[in-house]
Amino acid sequence: DAGVIQSPRHEVTEMGQEVTLRCKPISGHNSLFWYRQTMMRGLELLIYFNNNVPIDDSGMPEDRFSAKMPNASFSTLKIQPSEPRDSAVYFCASSWRELDTQYFGPGTRLTVL
Amino acid sequence: DAKTTQPPSMDCAEGRAANLPCNHSTISGNEYVYWYRQIHSQGPQYIIHGLKNNETNEMASLIITEDRKSSTLILPHATLRDTAVYYCIVRVGGYGQNFVFGPGTRLSVLP
């Protein structure tokens, strides 16, 4: 079984540009989570979806961040405009149900210059 | 805030058992203890979880004290590939709450 798939694996962009990160959860899982990891703040939950519906976005840092889940097999995390402080590794995770074990993707390393 | 306390780092000799402690003195009766690990540059990997009984799987064993205020993750025969940051997480359930990752324990398995 393929695990959680994220793309791109690495993204380098310039300040002010739009960035879109993509995630494909494990087939059959109906909860999806976006995390951000930095040296200073560790691993933080940004937002999670249950059955494609955003349940809690209280971790989204500001309005420049948005996330969508148009169907059960795809989600995006968009940053517009990007800033250097957004540089981090962004992980997507999925689980069968909201409170079940989460399985993480390999992450997207974002660098904003 | 994380509800667990772990030592920041530990060393273990290759082939020996690695015992990673975790304190969770404020755990509630319906909260599980989860362990994840993160090998450098990879996504966190699920290891094991438990409620009150000891648990074992192909990766590790989880020992939870009777009062549930602490637990120990045991890697029975540590290898160099087990070098990673290990996170102990108490699962806070319900909408709006989820896994909270603390700083974890950096385990170094030494040859």
PDB file of C-alpha atoms in Angstrom, chain B residues 4 7 13 19 33 38-39 42-44 47 56 61 68 77 79 84 90 94 98 102 105-106 108 110:
ATOM      1  CA  THR B   4       4.334  14.752  28.670  1.00  0.00           C
ATOM      2  CA  PRO B   7      14.565  13.495  28.712  1.00  0.00           C
ATOM      3  CA  ALA B  13      24.772   0.756  22.628  1.00  0.00           C
ATOM      4  CA  ASN B  19      14.436   2.171  27.427  1.00  0.00           C
ATOM      5  CA  VAL B  33      -0.274   7.024  25.351  1.00  0.00           C
ATOM      6  CA  GLN B  38      11.169  10.788  13.569  1.00  0.00           C
ATOM      7  CA  ILE B  39      14.285   9.763  11.768  1.00  0.00           C
ATOM      8  CA  GLN B  42      11.544  11.963   7.465  1.00  0.00           C
ATOM      9  CA  GLY B  43       7.934  12.183   8.577  1.00  0.00           C
ATOM     10  CA  PRO B  44       7.039  10.951  12.072  1.00  0.00           C
ATOM     11  CA  ILE B  47       5.459   2.981  16.839  1.00  0.00           C
ATOM     12  CA  THR B  56       4.034  -5.212  22.277  1.00  0.00           C
ATOM     13  CA  SER B  61       7.098  -2.771  23.790  1.00  0.00           C
ATOM     14  CA  ARG B  68      -0.669   5.455  34.386  1.00  0.00           C
ATOM     15  CA  HIS B  77      17.669  -4.755  20.383  1.00  0.00           C
ATOM     16  CA  THR B  79      20.228  -0.831  15.856  1.00  0.00           C
ATOM     17  CA  ALA B  84      15.859   9.180  15.924  1.00  0.00           C
ATOM     18  CA  VAL B  90      -0.960  11.705  25.379  1.00  0.00           C
ATOM     19  CA  GLY B  94     -12.485  15.390  20.858  1.00  0.00           C
ATOM     20  CA  ASN B  98      -5.342  16.305  18.529  1.00  0.00           C
ATOM     21  CA  GLY B 102       6.647  17.964  22.458  1.00  0.00           C
ATOM     22  CA  THR B 105      13.943  12.390  23.256  1.00  0.00           C
ATOM     23  CA  ARG B 106      16.829  12.257  20.827  1.00  0.00           C
ATOM     24  CA  SER B 108      21.551   7.988  19.640  1.00  0.00           C
ATOM     25  CA  LEU B 110      26.167   3.986  19.231  1.00  0.00           C
TER      26      LEU B 110
END
